[in-house]
């Protein structure tokens, strides 16, 4: 089954061609980072307009790179949510028009499920599995009982991990998005600054990162006020040490107590080298599934992979009406 998939939930315009939920024939991604950089974050209205300008080129690029004919496509899949509603609507309208023109069925896919299915390019699920989903908007522990039977165990009570990375980067005067920069600088720094470790001991599945972010803000502010020189790399390393410790230890504890077979690490922050290394060294009782770097951040291939399994489970969709849903929950399967 050849699927053309579309992802425009935030600031990446992406169209991919995937085959049978495994092979990625093409994955065209256009990032808007350069456009939003000067604002220090994604501006929703600007994101929607940028998607409109580039989406048709991404269709062309995905189809020509995959070296297929439009008549080879069996299904169109598109991110239905969660995400920025204006951005979602651009992808949904483009995908629906393409499907209608070529008399193809169209399927709405949950963006978060896409992230969790991204590692299946190289692996298969062995249920039950536990997923740690970490991105700019989400920090979730999820129990995957079967395909599309996902239970939300816990989430962040305040900031998402990626958001905390981006804010710490801003405190340190580093460019947006801060996650990759903090990760790179942390590799050469030393974790010498004491920061609070938000384990939420009586709350094993939930997370909280806003106190940690404020502690970094205070640390930097106080050092500046005292006129002390400090090493940015050491602040990054100290922050990353705490974040990865909390994420990995809470995941390890949940995986062991729930007796799962696999631990899935997914979402943009899954690209973090420190997190990947700590996961690999600490989680030894389960198989770890981590997507290749290029499938961690937002792109359409993951939507095509998830769509394949969604169709295996629920059959081909019949409706052309995909309703964009900015707060589409991961444990909710849309009727179609
Ligand atoms: O999944 P994603 O592309 O978009 C959302 O759905 O949010 O994740 C983007 C987030 C940003 O906050 C970015 O700073 C973070 O993922 N990120 C990282 C790294 N690469 C991306 N955070 C920490 N370390 C990284 N290497
Ligand atoms: Zn994402």
Tab-separated table of C-alpha atoms and ligand atoms in Angstrom:
chain	number	residue	atom	x	y	z
A	1	UNK	CA	0.000	0.000	0.000
A	2	UNK	CA	1.473	3.330	-1.082
A	3	UNK	CA	0.464	6.292	1.075
A	4	UNK	CA	0.979	9.987	0.407
A	5	UNK	CA	1.041	11.748	3.791
A	6	UNK	CA	0.942	15.415	4.771
A	7	UNK	CA	2.120	17.058	8.021
A	8	UNK	CA	1.665	20.778	8.767
A	9	UNK	CA	0.764	20.841	12.473
A	10	UNK	CA	3.409	23.401	13.488
A	11	UNK	CA	6.311	24.943	11.544
A	12	UNK	CA	7.398	22.157	9.200
A	13	UNK	CA	5.690	21.759	5.818
A	14	UNK	CA	6.122	18.114	4.917
A	15	UNK	CA	4.820	15.567	2.396
A	16	UNK	CA	6.026	11.948	2.268
A	17	UNK	CA	5.489	8.764	0.306
A	18	UNK	CA	5.646	5.544	2.327
A	19	UNK	CA	5.050	1.925	1.425
A	20	UNK	CA	3.400	-0.702	3.669
A	21	UNK	CA	4.165	1.175	6.888
A	22	UNK	CA	7.904	0.428	6.564
A	23	UNK	CA	9.584	1.887	3.536
A	24	UNK	CA	10.047	5.653	3.284
A	25	UNK	CA	10.235	6.369	-0.452
A	26	UNK	CA	10.484	10.129	0.118
A	27	UNK	CA	10.097	12.567	3.005
A	28	UNK	CA	10.135	16.194	1.816
A	29	UNK	CA	10.443	18.610	4.753
A	30	UNK	CA	10.617	22.397	4.613
A	31	UNK	CA	11.380	23.953	7.986
A	32	UNK	CA	10.168	27.488	8.780
A	33	UNK	CA	12.792	27.969	11.522
A	34	UNK	CA	14.501	30.820	9.652
A	35	UNK	CA	11.172	32.704	9.436
A	36	UNK	CA	10.278	32.348	13.138
A	37	UNK	CA	13.809	32.668	14.557
A	38	UNK	CA	13.649	36.431	14.961
A	39	UNK	CA	10.493	36.142	17.122
A	40	UNK	CA	12.040	33.493	19.399
A	41	UNK	CA	9.164	31.075	18.728
A	42	UNK	CA	6.536	30.028	16.202
A	43	UNK	CA	4.060	32.768	15.238
A	44	UNK	CA	0.858	30.875	14.291
A	45	UNK	CA	-0.454	33.280	11.646
A	46	UNK	CA	2.927	33.487	9.911
A	47	UNK	CA	3.224	29.676	10.049
A	48	UNK	CA	-0.138	29.197	8.263
A	49	UNK	CA	0.832	31.610	5.491
A	50	UNK	CA	4.233	29.967	5.005
A	51	UNK	CA	2.535	26.547	4.723
A	52	UNK	CA	0.233	27.908	2.007
A	53	UNK	CA	3.206	29.220	0.036
A	54	UNK	CA	5.165	25.963	0.037
A	55	UNK	CA	2.740	23.048	0.363
A	56	UNK	CA	2.233	22.393	-3.370
A	57	UNK	CA	5.998	22.334	-3.976
A	58	UNK	CA	6.314	19.731	-1.237
A	59	UNK	CA	3.702	17.520	-2.961
A	60	UNK	CA	5.742	17.746	-6.184
A	61	UNK	CA	9.021	17.069	-4.431
A	62	UNK	CA	7.707	14.049	-2.488
A	63	UNK	CA	6.167	12.441	-5.593
A	64	UNK	CA	9.157	13.065	-7.866
A	65	UNK	CA	11.766	11.943	-5.287
A	66	UNK	CA	9.814	8.735	-4.615
A	67	UNK	CA	9.818	8.142	-8.361
A	68	UNK	CA	6.187	7.041	-8.430
A	69	UNK	CA	3.151	8.026	-10.479
A	70	UNK	CA	0.126	9.591	-8.810
A	71	UNK	CA	-1.837	6.541	-9.988
A	72	UNK	CA	0.402	4.356	-7.743
A	73	UNK	CA	-0.955	6.050	-4.599
A	74	UNK	CA	-3.578	4.066	-2.644
A	75	UNK	CA	-4.354	6.454	0.203
A	76	UNK	CA	-3.835	10.046	1.328
A	77	UNK	CA	-3.159	10.628	5.047
A	78	UNK	CA	-2.992	13.949	6.850
A	79	UNK	CA	-2.304	15.195	10.376
A	80	UNK	CA	-5.678	16.049	11.910
A	81	UNK	CA	-4.287	17.353	15.223
A	82	UNK	CA	-3.107	18.281	17.769
A	83	UNK	CA	-1.318	21.408	16.584
A	84	UNK	CA	-1.879	24.991	15.468
A	85	UNK	CA	-5.342	25.086	13.943
A	86	UNK	CA	-4.461	27.430	11.055
A	87	UNK	CA	-1.452	25.283	10.128
A	88	UNK	CA	-3.462	22.055	10.374
A	89	UNK	CA	-6.165	23.471	8.086
A	90	UNK	CA	-3.655	24.222	5.313
A	91	UNK	CA	-2.478	20.586	5.278
A	92	UNK	CA	-5.995	19.195	5.581
A	93	UNK	CA	-7.332	21.339	2.727
A	94	UNK	CA	-4.404	20.535	0.438
A	95	UNK	CA	-4.585	16.797	1.205
A	96	UNK	CA	-8.384	16.663	0.811
A	97	UNK	CA	-8.261	18.494	-2.521
A	98	UNK	CA	-5.528	16.166	-3.802
A	99	UNK	CA	-7.486	13.079	-2.650
A	100	UNK	CA	-10.730	14.323	-4.190
A	101	UNK	CA	-9.082	15.210	-7.512
A	102	UNK	CA	-7.473	11.780	-7.798
A	103	UNK	CA	-10.443	9.848	-6.329
A	104	UNK	CA	-8.365	8.543	-3.429
A	105	UNK	CA	-9.533	7.861	0.144
A	106	UNK	CA	-8.266	10.254	2.835
A	107	UNK	CA	-7.450	9.467	6.445
A	108	UNK	CA	-6.927	11.824	9.419
A	109	UNK	CA	-4.032	10.829	11.704
A	110	UNK	CA	-3.150	11.932	15.226
A	111	UNK	CA	0.211	13.771	15.219
A	112	UNK	CA	1.298	12.179	18.527
A	113	UNK	CA	0.488	8.691	17.274
A	114	UNK	CA	2.644	9.578	14.256
A	115	UNK	CA	5.591	10.311	16.581
A	116	UNK	CA	5.117	7.000	18.414
A	117	UNK	CA	4.952	5.031	15.152
A	118	UNK	CA	8.088	6.672	13.699
A	119	UNK	CA	10.454	3.938	15.048
A	120	UNK	CA	8.522	1.285	13.074
A	121	UNK	CA	10.553	2.181	9.973
A	122	UNK	CA	13.226	-0.061	11.499
A	123	UNK	CA	11.361	-2.100	14.137
A	124	UNK	CA	8.066	-3.751	15.093
A	125	UNK	CA	6.004	-3.324	18.232
A	126	UNK	CA	5.977	-6.131	20.776
A	127	UNK	CA	3.042	-5.168	23.029
A	128	UNK	CA	2.662	-4.008	25.715
A	129	UNK	CA	5.052	-1.101	25.243
A	130	UNK	CA	5.635	2.110	27.182
A	131	UNK	CA	6.221	5.337	25.258
A	132	UNK	CA	7.948	8.477	26.471
A	133	UNK	CA	6.757	11.167	24.081
A	134	UNK	CA	8.801	14.354	24.413
A	135	UNK	CA	8.397	17.326	22.085
A	136	UNK	CA	7.912	21.079	22.025
A	137	UNK	CA	4.286	20.756	23.093
A	138	UNK	CA	4.124	17.371	24.833
A	139	UNK	CA	5.682	15.340	27.620
A	140	UNK	CA	3.722	12.133	28.047
A	141	UNK	CA	4.087	8.620	29.385
A	142	UNK	CA	1.821	6.310	27.410
A	143	UNK	CA	0.966	2.643	27.737
A	144	UNK	CA	0.587	1.085	24.267
A	145	UNK	CA	-1.508	-2.049	24.797
A	146	UNK	CA	-2.116	-2.773	21.123
A	147	UNK	CA	-2.280	-0.837	17.861
A	148	UNK	CA	-4.317	2.307	18.598
A	149	UNK	CA	-5.085	1.172	22.163
A	150	UNK	CA	-3.105	3.799	23.990
A	151	UNK	CA	-3.595	4.842	27.594
A	152	UNK	CA	-2.323	8.206	28.793
A	153	UNK	CA	-0.549	7.467	32.100
A	154	UNK	CA	0.851	10.894	32.834
A	155	UNK	CA	1.831	14.218	31.372
A	156	UNK	CA	3.508	17.483	32.314
A	157	UNK	CA	1.735	19.624	34.858
A	158	UNK	CA	3.261	22.769	33.340
A	159	UNK	CA	5.947	23.150	30.619
A	160	UNK	CA	6.705	20.499	28.001
A	161	UNK	CA	10.344	19.340	27.936
A	162	UNK	CA	11.069	20.864	24.515
A	163	UNK	CA	9.507	24.115	25.687
A	164	UNK	CA	11.773	24.105	28.779
A	165	UNK	CA	14.816	23.543	26.518
A	166	UNK	CA	13.739	26.436	24.279
A	167	UNK	CA	13.206	28.746	27.291
A	168	UNK	CA	16.544	27.873	28.896
A	169	UNK	CA	18.219	28.588	25.552
A	170	UNK	CA	16.524	31.979	25.470
A	171	UNK	CA	17.724	32.750	29.038
A	172	UNK	CA	21.251	31.995	27.827
A	173	UNK	CA	20.828	34.122	24.679
A	174	UNK	CA	21.007	31.086	22.366
A	175	UNK	CA	19.036	30.896	19.091
A	176	UNK	CA	15.633	29.272	18.550
A	177	UNK	CA	14.880	26.367	18.621
A	178	UNK	CA	17.070	25.957	21.667
A	179	UNK	CA	16.849	22.192	22.199
A	180	UNK	CA	19.482	21.139	19.654
A	181	UNK	CA	21.840	23.993	20.686
A	182	UNK	CA	21.608	23.249	24.426
A	183	UNK	CA	22.173	19.551	23.652
A	184	UNK	CA	25.297	20.343	21.603
A	185	UNK	CA	26.762	22.728	24.212
A	186	UNK	CA	25.933	20.338	27.081
A	187	UNK	CA	28.218	17.740	25.498
A	188	UNK	CA	31.290	19.892	26.195
A	189	UNK	CA	30.184	21.319	29.562
A	190	UNK	CA	30.303	19.980	33.131
A	191	UNK	CA	27.152	19.594	35.264
A	192	UNK	CA	28.606	21.652	38.142
A	193	UNK	CA	25.561	23.737	39.120
A	194	UNK	CA	23.096	22.251	41.616
A	195	UNK	CA	19.535	22.416	40.247
A	196	UNK	CA	16.326	20.929	41.712
A	197	UNK	CA	15.375	17.500	40.361
A	198	UNK	CA	11.573	17.494	39.899
A	199	UNK	CA	10.834	13.799	40.452
A	200	UNK	CA	7.309	14.350	41.935
A	201	UNK	CA	7.912	11.280	44.102
A	202	UNK	CA	4.257	10.547	44.935
A	203	UNK	CA	3.192	11.085	41.362
A	204	UNK	CA	5.156	8.510	39.338
A	205	UNK	CA	3.750	9.276	35.883
A	206	UNK	CA	3.490	13.088	35.808
A	207	UNK	CA	6.240	15.648	35.146
A	208	UNK	CA	6.942	19.295	35.977
A	209	UNK	CA	9.651	21.430	34.398
A	210	UNK	CA	8.680	25.033	35.102
A	211	UNK	CA	10.424	25.096	38.540
A	212	UNK	CA	13.618	23.809	36.961
A	213	UNK	CA	13.406	26.455	34.239
A	214	UNK	CA	12.957	29.177	36.909
A	215	UNK	CA	15.940	27.764	38.838
A	216	UNK	CA	18.104	28.172	35.702
A	217	UNK	CA	16.775	31.717	35.281
A	218	UNK	CA	17.653	32.557	38.918
A	219	UNK	CA	21.066	30.913	38.670
A	220	UNK	CA	22.019	32.925	35.567
A	221	UNK	CA	20.466	36.142	36.920
A	222	UNK	CA	22.329	35.863	40.249
A	223	UNK	CA	25.667	35.112	38.613
A	224	UNK	CA	25.224	38.102	36.291
A	225	UNK	CA	24.272	40.374	39.212
A	226	UNK	CA	27.331	39.304	41.163
A	227	UNK	CA	29.422	39.986	38.068
A	228	UNK	CA	30.614	36.362	38.052
A	229	UNK	CA	31.737	34.906	34.764
A	230	UNK	CA	30.194	31.569	33.934
A	231	UNK	CA	30.469	28.969	31.284
A	232	UNK	CA	27.312	28.610	29.144
A	233	UNK	CA	28.278	25.014	28.362
A	234	UNK	CA	28.285	24.188	32.100
A	235	UNK	CA	24.781	25.673	32.567
A	236	UNK	CA	23.534	23.623	29.582
A	237	UNK	CA	25.166	20.466	30.961
A	238	UNK	CA	23.663	21.053	34.437
A	239	UNK	CA	20.167	21.552	32.998
A	240	UNK	CA	20.431	18.592	30.643
A	241	UNK	CA	21.732	16.346	33.427
A	242	UNK	CA	18.620	17.015	35.547
A	243	UNK	CA	16.125	16.747	32.669
A	244	UNK	CA	17.509	13.468	31.348
A	245	UNK	CA	17.784	12.029	34.877
A	246	UNK	CA	14.112	12.733	35.607
A	247	UNK	CA	12.867	11.509	32.210
A	248	UNK	CA	14.914	8.310	32.199
A	249	UNK	CA	14.375	7.354	35.842
A	250	UNK	CA	10.603	7.894	35.707
A	251	UNK	CA	10.418	5.916	32.446
A	252	UNK	CA	12.572	3.087	33.807
A	253	UNK	CA	10.480	2.842	36.962
A	254	UNK	CA	7.190	2.833	34.991
A	255	UNK	CA	8.470	0.256	32.493
A	256	UNK	CA	9.594	-2.135	35.244
A	257	UNK	CA	6.483	-1.754	37.364
A	258	UNK	CA	4.136	-2.206	34.376
A	259	UNK	CA	6.128	-5.150	33.003
A	260	UNK	CA	6.233	-3.899	29.396
A	261	UNK	CA	8.333	-5.524	26.639
A	262	UNK	CA	9.499	-2.333	24.964
A	263	UNK	CA	10.201	1.318	25.716
A	264	UNK	CA	9.565	3.755	22.866
A	265	UNK	CA	11.293	7.147	22.879
A	266	UNK	CA	9.632	9.587	20.484
A	267	UNK	CA	9.103	13.266	19.601
A	268	UNK	CA	11.505	16.104	18.810
A	269	UNK	CA	13.398	15.831	22.124
A	270	UNK	CA	14.092	12.145	21.326
A	271	UNK	CA	16.830	13.598	19.084
A	272	UNK	CA	18.675	14.642	22.273
A	273	UNK	CA	22.003	12.814	22.397
A	274	UNK	CA	22.248	12.911	26.198
A	275	UNK	CA	18.747	11.457	26.572
A	276	UNK	CA	19.368	8.700	24.017
A	277	UNK	CA	22.636	7.704	25.698
A	278	UNK	CA	21.156	7.656	29.209
A	279	UNK	CA	18.130	5.649	28.027
A	280	UNK	CA	20.414	3.070	26.439
A	281	UNK	CA	22.591	2.702	29.528
A	282	UNK	CA	19.841	2.656	32.199
A	283	UNK	CA	16.949	0.813	30.555
A	284	UNK	CA	18.160	-2.743	30.344
A	285	UNK	CA	15.070	-4.880	31.043
A	286	UNK	CA	13.210	-3.831	27.892
A	287	UNK	CA	14.018	-3.372	24.217
A	288	UNK	CA	14.341	0.353	23.407
A	289	UNK	CA	12.832	1.709	20.183
A	290	UNK	CA	14.204	5.107	19.144
A	291	UNK	CA	13.597	6.637	15.711
A	292	UNK	CA	16.522	7.633	13.508
A	293	UNK	CA	17.355	11.336	14.064
A	294	UNK	CA	15.544	12.420	10.886
A	295	UNK	CA	12.288	10.820	12.119
A	296	UNK	CA	12.322	12.435	15.605
A	297	UNK	CA	11.193	15.968	14.746
A	298	UNK	CA	8.056	16.756	12.739
A	299	UNK	CA	7.852	15.220	9.250
A	300	UNK	CA	5.192	13.464	7.181
A	301	UNK	CA	6.767	9.977	6.944
A	302	UNK	CA	5.663	9.215	10.516
A	303	UNK	CA	2.068	10.101	9.538
A	304	UNK	CA	2.252	7.672	6.593
A	305	UNK	CA	3.587	4.887	8.861
A	306	UNK	CA	0.836	5.400	11.457
A	307	UNK	CA	-1.811	5.639	8.690
A	308	UNK	CA	-0.863	2.182	7.387
A	309	UNK	CA	-1.531	0.580	10.795
A	310	UNK	CA	-4.695	2.645	11.300
A	311	UNK	CA	-6.106	1.257	8.040
A	312	UNK	CA	-5.069	-2.297	8.973
A	313	UNK	CA	-7.090	-1.916	12.141
A	314	UNK	CA	-10.137	0.094	11.059
A	315	UNK	CA	-10.312	-0.389	7.268
A	316	UNK	CA	-10.241	2.234	4.515
A	317	UNK	CA	-11.912	5.575	5.296
A	318	UNK	CA	-14.951	6.590	3.290
A	319	UNK	CA	-15.509	10.233	4.278
A	320	UNK	CA	-13.829	13.284	2.726
A	321	UNK	CA	-14.549	15.351	5.804
A	322	UNK	CA	-11.473	15.676	8.052
A	323	UNK	CA	-12.058	18.104	10.885
A	324	UNK	CA	-8.907	19.820	12.157
A	325	UNK	CA	-8.654	19.358	15.928
A	326	UNK	CA	-6.032	21.486	17.719
A	327	UNK	CA	-6.365	19.446	20.934
A	328	UNK	CA	-6.873	15.963	19.444
A	329	UNK	CA	-6.139	13.619	22.348
A	330	UNK	CA	-3.950	10.578	21.780
A	331	UNK	CA	-6.335	8.100	23.376
A	332	UNK	CA	-9.244	9.208	21.208
A	333	UNK	CA	-9.719	7.418	17.873
A	334	UNK	CA	-11.750	9.419	15.380
A	335	UNK	CA	-14.685	7.748	13.695
A	336	UNK	CA	-14.527	7.726	9.939
B	1	LIG	O1	8.297	17.059	17.734
B	1	LIG	P1	8.750	18.429	17.383
B	1	LIG	O2	9.509	18.619	16.077
B	1	LIG	O3	7.562	19.446	17.341
B	1	LIG	C1	6.485	19.361	18.239
B	1	LIG	O4	5.570	18.556	17.948
B	1	LIG	O5	6.591	20.056	19.270
B	1	LIG	O6	9.650	18.934	18.613
B	1	LIG	C2	10.277	20.188	18.608
B	1	LIG	C3	10.947	20.377	19.960
B	1	LIG	C4	11.535	21.780	20.147
B	1	LIG	O7	11.170	22.259	21.433
B	1	LIG	C5	13.056	21.528	20.069
B	1	LIG	O8	13.816	22.446	20.833
B	1	LIG	C6	13.147	20.129	20.639
B	1	LIG	O9	12.026	19.450	20.110
B	1	LIG	N1	14.385	19.457	20.238
B	1	LIG	C7	15.342	19.089	21.106
B	1	LIG	C8	16.392	18.531	20.342
B	1	LIG	N2	16.015	18.556	19.022
B	1	LIG	C9	14.787	19.134	18.981
B	1	LIG	N3	15.401	19.214	22.453
B	1	LIG	C10	16.514	18.747	23.066
B	1	LIG	N4	17.564	18.213	22.391
B	1	LIG	C11	17.540	18.084	21.051
B	1	LIG	N5	18.596	17.537	20.418
B	2	LIG	ZN1	5.690	16.883	16.835
